[in-house]
mmCIF file with all atom_site columns, C-alpha atoms in Angstrom:
data_model
loop_
_atom_site.group_PDB
_atom_site.id
_atom_site.type_symbol
_atom_site.label_atom_id
_atom_site.label_alt_id
_atom_site.label_comp_id
_atom_site.label_asym_id
_atom_site.label_entity_id
_atom_site.label_seq_id
_atom_site.pdbx_PDB_ins_code
_atom_site.Cartn_x
_atom_site.Cartn_y
_atom_site.Cartn_z
_atom_site.occupancy
_atom_site.B_iso_or_equiv
_atom_site.pdbx_formal_charge
_atom_site.auth_seq_id
_atom_site.auth_comp_id
_atom_site.auth_asym_id
_atom_site.auth_atom_id
_atom_site.pdbx_PDB_model_num
ATOM 1   C CA . MET W 1 1   ? -18.578 -23.903 -79.794 1.00 0.00 ? 72  MET W CA 1
ATOM 2   C CA . ARG W 1 2   ? -17.751 -27.537 -79.254 1.00 0.00 ? 73  ARG W CA 1
ATOM 3   C CA . GLY W 1 3   ? -13.842 -26.709 -79.235 1.00 0.00 ? 74  GLY W CA 1
ATOM 4   C CA . ALA W 1 4   ? -14.462 -23.979 -76.624 1.00 0.00 ? 75  ALA W CA 1
ATOM 5   C CA . ILE W 1 5   ? -16.365 -26.407 -74.548 1.00 0.00 ? 76  ILE W CA 1
ATOM 6   C CA . LEU W 1 6   ? -13.483 -28.970 -74.627 1.00 0.00 ? 77  LEU W CA 1
ATOM 7   C CA . ALA W 1 7   ? -10.717 -26.353 -74.118 1.00 0.00 ? 78  ALA W CA 1
ATOM 8   C CA . LEU W 1 8   ? -12.763 -25.174 -71.037 1.00 0.00 ? 79  LEU W CA 1
ATOM 9   C CA . GLY W 1 9   ? -12.846 -28.773 -69.889 1.00 0.00 ? 80  GLY W CA 1
ATOM 10  C CA . ALA W 1 10  ? -9.188  -29.237 -70.258 1.00 0.00 ? 81  ALA W CA 1
ATOM 11  C CA . ILE W 1 11  ? -8.685  -26.050 -68.322 1.00 0.00 ? 82  ILE W CA 1
ATOM 12  C CA . VAL W 1 12  ? -10.849 -27.318 -65.614 1.00 0.00 ? 83  VAL W CA 1
ATOM 13  C CA . ALA W 1 13  ? -9.307  -30.697 -65.481 1.00 0.00 ? 84  ALA W CA 1
ATOM 14  C CA . LEU W 1 14  ? -5.784  -29.267 -65.275 1.00 0.00 ? 85  LEU W CA 1
ATOM 15  C CA . ALA W 1 15  ? -6.939  -27.057 -62.539 1.00 0.00 ? 86  ALA W CA 1
ATOM 16  C CA . ALA W 1 16  ? -8.484  -29.786 -60.546 1.00 0.00 ? 87  ALA W CA 1
ATOM 17  C CA . ALA W 1 17  ? -5.287  -31.915 -60.939 1.00 0.00 ? 88  ALA W CA 1
ATOM 18  C CA . GLY W 1 18  ? -3.093  -29.246 -59.366 1.00 0.00 ? 89  GLY W CA 1
ATOM 19  C CA . GLU W 1 19  ? -5.568  -28.624 -56.572 1.00 0.00 ? 90  GLU W CA 1
ATOM 20  C CA . GLY W 1 20  ? -5.184  -32.350 -55.686 1.00 0.00 ? 91  GLY W CA 1
ATOM 21  C CA . ARG W 1 21  ? -1.473  -31.822 -54.809 1.00 0.00 ? 92  ARG W CA 1
ATOM 22  C CA . ALA W 1 22  ? -1.449  -30.322 -51.302 1.00 0.00 ? 93  ALA W CA 1
ATOM 23  C CA . ALA W 1 23  ? 1.689   -28.182 -50.275 1.00 0.00 ? 94  ALA W CA 1
ATOM 24  C CA . PRO W 1 24  ? 4.130   -30.352 -48.180 1.00 0.00 ? 95  PRO W CA 1
ATOM 25  C CA . ARG W 1 25  ? 3.985   -29.985 -44.321 1.00 0.00 ? 96  ARG W CA 1
ATOM 26  C CA . ILE W 1 26  ? 7.499   -29.845 -43.053 1.00 0.00 ? 97  ILE W CA 1
ATOM 27  C CA . VAL W 1 27  ? 8.612   -30.520 -39.565 1.00 0.00 ? 98  VAL W CA 1
ATOM 28  C CA . SER W 1 28  ? 12.280  -30.438 -38.364 1.00 0.00 ? 99  SER W CA 1
ATOM 29  C CA . LEU W 1 29  ? 13.271  -32.756 -35.643 1.00 0.00 ? 100 LEU W CA 1
ATOM 30  C CA . ASP W 1 30  ? 16.537  -31.241 -34.357 1.00 0.00 ? 101 ASP W CA 1
ATOM 31  C CA . GLN W 1 31  ? 18.313  -28.078 -34.263 1.00 0.00 ? 102 GLN W CA 1
ATOM 32  C CA . CYS W 1 32  ? 20.643  -28.820 -37.096 1.00 0.00 ? 103 CYS W CA 1
ATOM 33  C CA . ALA W 1 33  ? 17.588  -29.773 -39.428 1.00 0.00 ? 104 ALA W CA 1
ATOM 34  C CA . ASP W 1 34  ? 16.041  -26.419 -38.260 1.00 0.00 ? 105 ASP W CA 1
ATOM 35  C CA . GLN W 1 35  ? 18.635  -24.617 -40.054 1.00 0.00 ? 106 GLN W CA 1
ATOM 36  C CA . TYR W 1 36  ? 18.055  -26.544 -43.252 1.00 0.00 ? 107 TYR W CA 1
ATOM 37  C CA . VAL W 1 37  ? 14.194  -26.076 -43.065 1.00 0.00 ? 108 VAL W CA 1
ATOM 38  C CA . LEU W 1 38  ? 14.461  -22.382 -42.085 1.00 0.00 ? 109 LEU W CA 1
ATOM 39  C CA . ALA W 1 39  ? 16.800  -21.719 -45.155 1.00 0.00 ? 110 ALA W CA 1
ATOM 40  C CA . LEU W 1 40  ? 15.118  -23.621 -47.711 1.00 0.00 ? 111 LEU W CA 1
ATOM 41  C CA . ALA W 1 41  ? 11.357  -24.346 -46.890 1.00 0.00 ? 112 ALA W CA 1
ATOM 42  C CA . PRO W 1 42  ? 8.663   -21.828 -47.597 1.00 0.00 ? 113 PRO W CA 1
ATOM 43  C CA . ARG W 1 43  ? 7.389   -20.503 -44.214 1.00 0.00 ? 114 ARG W CA 1
ATOM 44  C CA . ASP W 1 44  ? 3.906   -21.431 -44.803 1.00 0.00 ? 115 ASP W CA 1
ATOM 45  C CA . GLN W 1 45  ? 4.789   -25.201 -45.199 1.00 0.00 ? 116 GLN W CA 1
ATOM 46  C CA . ILE W 1 46  ? 6.903   -25.254 -41.873 1.00 0.00 ? 117 ILE W CA 1
ATOM 47  C CA . VAL W 1 47  ? 4.492   -27.103 -39.374 1.00 0.00 ? 118 VAL W CA 1
ATOM 48  C CA . GLY W 1 48  ? 7.057   -27.404 -36.666 1.00 0.00 ? 119 GLY W CA 1
ATOM 49  C CA . LEU W 1 49  ? 10.726  -27.012 -35.511 1.00 0.00 ? 120 LEU W CA 1
ATOM 50  C CA . SER W 1 50  ? 12.535  -28.588 -32.701 1.00 0.00 ? 121 SER W CA 1
ATOM 51  C CA . LYS W 1 51  ? 12.460  -27.205 -29.200 1.00 0.00 ? 122 LYS W CA 1
ATOM 52  C CA . ARG W 1 52  ? 16.042  -25.559 -29.589 1.00 0.00 ? 123 ARG W CA 1
ATOM 53  C CA . ALA W 1 53  ? 15.187  -23.528 -32.798 1.00 0.00 ? 124 ALA W CA 1
ATOM 54  C CA . ARG W 1 54  ? 15.363  -20.294 -30.939 1.00 0.00 ? 125 ARG W CA 1
ATOM 55  C CA . ASN W 1 55  ? 18.031  -20.933 -28.655 1.00 0.00 ? 126 ASN W CA 1
ATOM 56  C CA . ALA W 1 56  ? 20.977  -18.651 -28.716 1.00 0.00 ? 127 ALA W CA 1
ATOM 57  C CA . ASP W 1 57  ? 23.353  -21.005 -30.603 1.00 0.00 ? 128 ASP W CA 1
ATOM 58  C CA . SER W 1 58  ? 20.726  -21.504 -33.361 1.00 0.00 ? 129 SER W CA 1
ATOM 59  C CA . TYR W 1 59  ? 21.916  -19.616 -36.219 1.00 0.00 ? 130 TYR W CA 1
ATOM 60  C CA . LEU W 1 60  ? 18.688  -18.899 -37.798 1.00 0.00 ? 131 LEU W CA 1
ATOM 61  C CA . ARG W 1 61  ? 16.897  -18.393 -34.516 1.00 0.00 ? 132 ARG W CA 1
ATOM 62  C CA . THR W 1 62  ? 15.133  -15.137 -35.514 1.00 0.00 ? 133 THR W CA 1
ATOM 63  C CA . ASP W 1 63  ? 13.819  -16.809 -38.569 1.00 0.00 ? 134 ASP W CA 1
ATOM 64  C CA . ALA W 1 64  ? 12.138  -19.324 -36.256 1.00 0.00 ? 135 ALA W CA 1
ATOM 65  C CA . ALA W 1 65  ? 10.087  -16.573 -34.472 1.00 0.00 ? 136 ALA W CA 1
ATOM 66  C CA . GLY W 1 66  ? 6.317   -17.316 -34.719 1.00 0.00 ? 137 GLY W CA 1
ATOM 67  C CA . LEU W 1 67  ? 6.623   -20.767 -35.868 1.00 0.00 ? 138 LEU W CA 1
ATOM 68  C CA . PRO W 1 68  ? 5.504   -23.703 -33.741 1.00 0.00 ? 139 PRO W CA 1
ATOM 69  C CA . GLU W 1 69  ? 7.952   -25.843 -31.885 1.00 0.00 ? 140 GLU W CA 1
ATOM 70  C CA . ARG W 1 70  ? 7.388   -29.608 -31.569 1.00 0.00 ? 141 ARG W CA 1
ATOM 71  C CA . ARG W 1 71  ? 8.837   -32.513 -29.653 1.00 0.00 ? 142 ARG W CA 1
ATOM 72  C CA . ALA W 1 72  ? 10.478  -35.056 -31.591 1.00 0.00 ? 143 ALA W CA 1
ATOM 73  C CA . THR W 1 73  ? 7.960   -37.756 -30.890 1.00 0.00 ? 144 THR W CA 1
ATOM 74  C CA . LEU W 1 74  ? 5.743   -39.693 -33.185 1.00 0.00 ? 145 LEU W CA 1
ATOM 75  C CA . GLU W 1 75  ? 2.649   -38.492 -31.490 1.00 0.00 ? 146 GLU W CA 1
ATOM 76  C CA . SER W 1 76  ? 3.646   -34.882 -31.999 1.00 0.00 ? 147 SER W CA 1
ATOM 77  C CA . ILE W 1 77  ? 4.745   -35.239 -35.388 1.00 0.00 ? 148 ILE W CA 1
ATOM 78  C CA . LEU W 1 78  ? 1.634   -37.223 -36.520 1.00 0.00 ? 149 LEU W CA 1
ATOM 79  C CA . GLY W 1 79  ? -0.452  -34.670 -34.699 1.00 0.00 ? 150 GLY W CA 1
ATOM 80  C CA . SER W 1 80  ? 1.089   -31.856 -36.767 1.00 0.00 ? 151 SER W CA 1
ATOM 81  C CA . ARG W 1 81  ? -0.028  -33.936 -40.044 1.00 0.00 ? 152 ARG W CA 1
ATOM 82  C CA . ALA W 1 82  ? 3.348   -33.460 -41.302 1.00 0.00 ? 153 ALA W CA 1
ATOM 83  C CA . THR W 1 83  ? 4.262   -35.011 -44.653 1.00 0.00 ? 154 THR W CA 1
ATOM 84  C CA . ILE W 1 84  ? 8.135   -34.356 -44.415 1.00 0.00 ? 155 ILE W CA 1
ATOM 85  C CA . ALA W 1 85  ? 10.314  -34.851 -41.498 1.00 0.00 ? 156 ALA W CA 1
ATOM 86  C CA . VAL W 1 86  ? 13.922  -33.507 -41.705 1.00 0.00 ? 157 VAL W CA 1
ATOM 87  C CA . THR W 1 87  ? 16.450  -34.842 -39.279 1.00 0.00 ? 158 THR W CA 1
ATOM 88  C CA . TYR W 1 88  ? 20.152  -34.924 -38.670 1.00 0.00 ? 159 TYR W CA 1
ATOM 89  C CA . TRP W 1 89  ? 19.895  -36.376 -35.276 1.00 0.00 ? 160 TRP W CA 1
ATOM 90  C CA . ALA W 1 90  ? 16.526  -36.896 -33.703 1.00 0.00 ? 161 ALA W CA 1
ATOM 91  C CA . GLY W 1 91  ? 17.422  -38.591 -30.508 1.00 0.00 ? 162 GLY W CA 1
ATOM 92  C CA . ASP W 1 92  ? 15.134  -41.507 -30.826 1.00 0.00 ? 163 ASP W CA 1
ATOM 93  C CA . ALA W 1 93  ? 16.984  -43.781 -33.632 1.00 0.00 ? 164 ALA W CA 1
ATOM 94  C CA . ARG W 1 94  ? 13.409  -45.544 -34.339 1.00 0.00 ? 165 ARG W CA 1
ATOM 95  C CA . LEU W 1 95  ? 11.715  -42.466 -35.023 1.00 0.00 ? 166 LEU W CA 1
ATOM 96  C CA . PRO W 1 96  ? 12.612  -42.028 -38.759 1.00 0.00 ? 167 PRO W CA 1
ATOM 97  C CA . ALA W 1 97  ? 11.504  -45.516 -39.716 1.00 0.00 ? 168 ALA W CA 1
ATOM 98  C CA . ALA W 1 98  ? 8.334   -45.005 -37.510 1.00 0.00 ? 169 ALA W CA 1
ATOM 99  C CA . LEU W 1 99  ? 7.443   -42.090 -39.386 1.00 0.00 ? 170 LEU W CA 1
ATOM 100 C CA . ALA W 1 100 ? 8.206   -43.434 -42.811 1.00 0.00 ? 171 ALA W CA 1
ATOM 101 C CA . ARG W 1 101 ? 6.114   -46.555 -41.900 1.00 0.00 ? 172 ARG W CA 1
ATOM 102 C CA . ARG W 1 102 ? 3.135   -43.940 -41.445 1.00 0.00 ? 173 ARG W CA 1
ATOM 103 C CA . GLY W 1 103 ? 3.548   -42.236 -44.866 1.00 0.00 ? 174 GLY W CA 1
ATOM 104 C CA . VAL W 1 104 ? 5.805   -39.200 -43.689 1.00 0.00 ? 175 VAL W CA 1
ATOM 105 C CA . SER W 1 105 ? 8.820   -38.703 -46.016 1.00 0.00 ? 176 SER W CA 1
ATOM 106 C CA . VAL W 1 106 ? 12.067  -38.576 -44.029 1.00 0.00 ? 177 VAL W CA 1
ATOM 107 C CA . ILE W 1 107 ? 14.782  -36.641 -45.181 1.00 0.00 ? 178 ILE W CA 1
ATOM 108 C CA . GLN W 1 108 ? 18.149  -37.838 -43.117 1.00 0.00 ? 179 GLN W CA 1
ATOM 109 C CA . ILE W 1 109 ? 20.773  -35.298 -43.309 1.00 0.00 ? 180 ILE W CA 1
ATOM 110 C CA . GLY W 1 110 ? 24.306  -36.682 -43.745 1.00 0.00 ? 181 GLY W CA 1
ATOM 111 C CA . GLU W 1 111 ? 27.495  -35.915 -41.733 1.00 0.00 ? 182 GLU W CA 1
ATOM 112 C CA . ALA W 1 112 ? 29.303  -33.150 -43.695 1.00 0.00 ? 183 ALA W CA 1
ATOM 113 C CA . THR W 1 113 ? 32.998  -33.104 -42.862 1.00 0.00 ? 184 THR W CA 1
ATOM 114 C CA . ASP W 1 114 ? 33.774  -30.540 -45.870 1.00 0.00 ? 185 ASP W CA 1
ATOM 115 C CA . PHE W 1 115 ? 32.166  -28.013 -47.916 1.00 0.00 ? 186 PHE W CA 1
ATOM 116 C CA . ALA W 1 116 ? 31.559  -30.473 -50.597 1.00 0.00 ? 187 ALA W CA 1
ATOM 117 C CA . GLY W 1 117 ? 29.508  -32.617 -47.956 1.00 0.00 ? 188 GLY W CA 1
ATOM 118 C CA . VAL W 1 118 ? 27.797  -29.455 -46.982 1.00 0.00 ? 189 VAL W CA 1
ATOM 119 C CA . ARG W 1 119 ? 26.658  -28.613 -50.570 1.00 0.00 ? 190 ARG W CA 1
ATOM 120 C CA . ALA W 1 120 ? 25.601  -32.382 -50.974 1.00 0.00 ? 191 ALA W CA 1
ATOM 121 C CA . ASP W 1 121 ? 23.364  -31.977 -47.927 1.00 0.00 ? 192 ASP W CA 1
ATOM 122 C CA . VAL W 1 122 ? 21.930  -28.685 -49.059 1.00 0.00 ? 193 VAL W CA 1
ATOM 123 C CA . ARG W 1 123 ? 21.232  -30.231 -52.384 1.00 0.00 ? 194 ARG W CA 1
ATOM 124 C CA . GLN W 1 124 ? 19.582  -33.411 -50.774 1.00 0.00 ? 195 GLN W CA 1
ATOM 125 C CA . VAL W 1 125 ? 17.327  -31.486 -48.431 1.00 0.00 ? 196 VAL W CA 1
ATOM 126 C CA . ALA W 1 126 ? 16.406  -28.982 -51.074 1.00 0.00 ? 197 ALA W CA 1
ATOM 127 C CA . ALA W 1 127 ? 15.364  -31.606 -53.569 1.00 0.00 ? 198 ALA W CA 1
ATOM 128 C CA . GLY W 1 128 ? 13.193  -33.477 -50.691 1.00 0.00 ? 199 GLY W CA 1
ATOM 129 C CA . LEU W 1 129 ? 11.636  -30.250 -50.044 1.00 0.00 ? 200 LEU W CA 1
ATOM 130 C CA . GLY W 1 130 ? 10.878  -29.503 -53.720 1.00 0.00 ? 201 GLY W CA 1
ATOM 131 C CA . GLN W 1 131 ? 13.298  -26.391 -53.334 1.00 0.00 ? 202 GLN W CA 1
ATOM 132 C CA . ARG W 1 132 ? 16.249  -27.090 -55.806 1.00 0.00 ? 203 ARG W CA 1
ATOM 133 C CA . ALA W 1 133 ? 16.507  -23.500 -56.777 1.00 0.00 ? 204 ALA W CA 1
ATOM 134 C CA . ALA W 1 134 ? 16.656  -22.176 -53.189 1.00 0.00 ? 205 ALA W CA 1
ATOM 135 C CA . GLY W 1 135 ? 19.273  -24.855 -52.467 1.00 0.00 ? 206 GLY W CA 1
ATOM 136 C CA . GLU W 1 136 ? 21.433  -23.622 -55.429 1.00 0.00 ? 207 GLU W CA 1
ATOM 137 C CA . SER W 1 137 ? 20.952  -20.092 -54.432 1.00 0.00 ? 208 SER W CA 1
ATOM 138 C CA . LEU W 1 138 ? 22.088  -20.939 -50.901 1.00 0.00 ? 209 LEU W CA 1
ATOM 139 C CA . ILE W 1 139 ? 25.145  -22.882 -52.073 1.00 0.00 ? 210 ILE W CA 1
ATOM 140 C CA . ALA W 1 140 ? 26.126  -20.017 -54.497 1.00 0.00 ? 211 ALA W CA 1
ATOM 141 C CA . ALA W 1 141 ? 25.900  -17.455 -51.547 1.00 0.00 ? 212 ALA W CA 1
ATOM 142 C CA . MET W 1 142 ? 28.064  -20.108 -49.382 1.00 0.00 ? 213 MET W CA 1
ATOM 143 C CA . ASP W 1 143 ? 30.613  -20.227 -52.139 1.00 0.00 ? 214 ASP W CA 1
ATOM 144 C CA . ALA W 1 144 ? 30.571  -16.358 -52.573 1.00 0.00 ? 215 ALA W CA 1
ATOM 145 C CA . LYS W 1 145 ? 31.445  -15.920 -49.001 1.00 0.00 ? 216 LYS W CA 1
ATOM 146 C CA . LEU W 1 146 ? 34.081  -18.616 -49.134 1.00 0.00 ? 217 LEU W CA 1
ATOM 147 C CA . ALA W 1 147 ? 35.843  -17.022 -52.316 1.00 0.00 ? 218 ALA W CA 1
#
């Protein structure tokens, strides 16, 4: 009986520990970052995309339907309670540092000039979002198209 109670206590403790980790709340600050977020993040974790997410020149614009758009301002992002912000170019050069000071993790996408750079950017964003498998899948699909 005592063993069963200890086992049950361990299960309850593990469940409680898992509940303490909330899913990330992801916001994209610009149209380039929108593409990474839409391709890699679970939809239910996206709390905001840029105001250009649905523009005609946004590759994943149809995937953006129904998701909130946010201005790339400190107030808007903090108001969304985002825990991760993804950016390539957010306009205000001070914004990423201001977000980081307030506890928002910032993923700064690099300047890719070749496919190796694109792969590195996908891996960086995927890792930051906790979506490494999705990143590798996206890279494999890209490589298959290139082949």
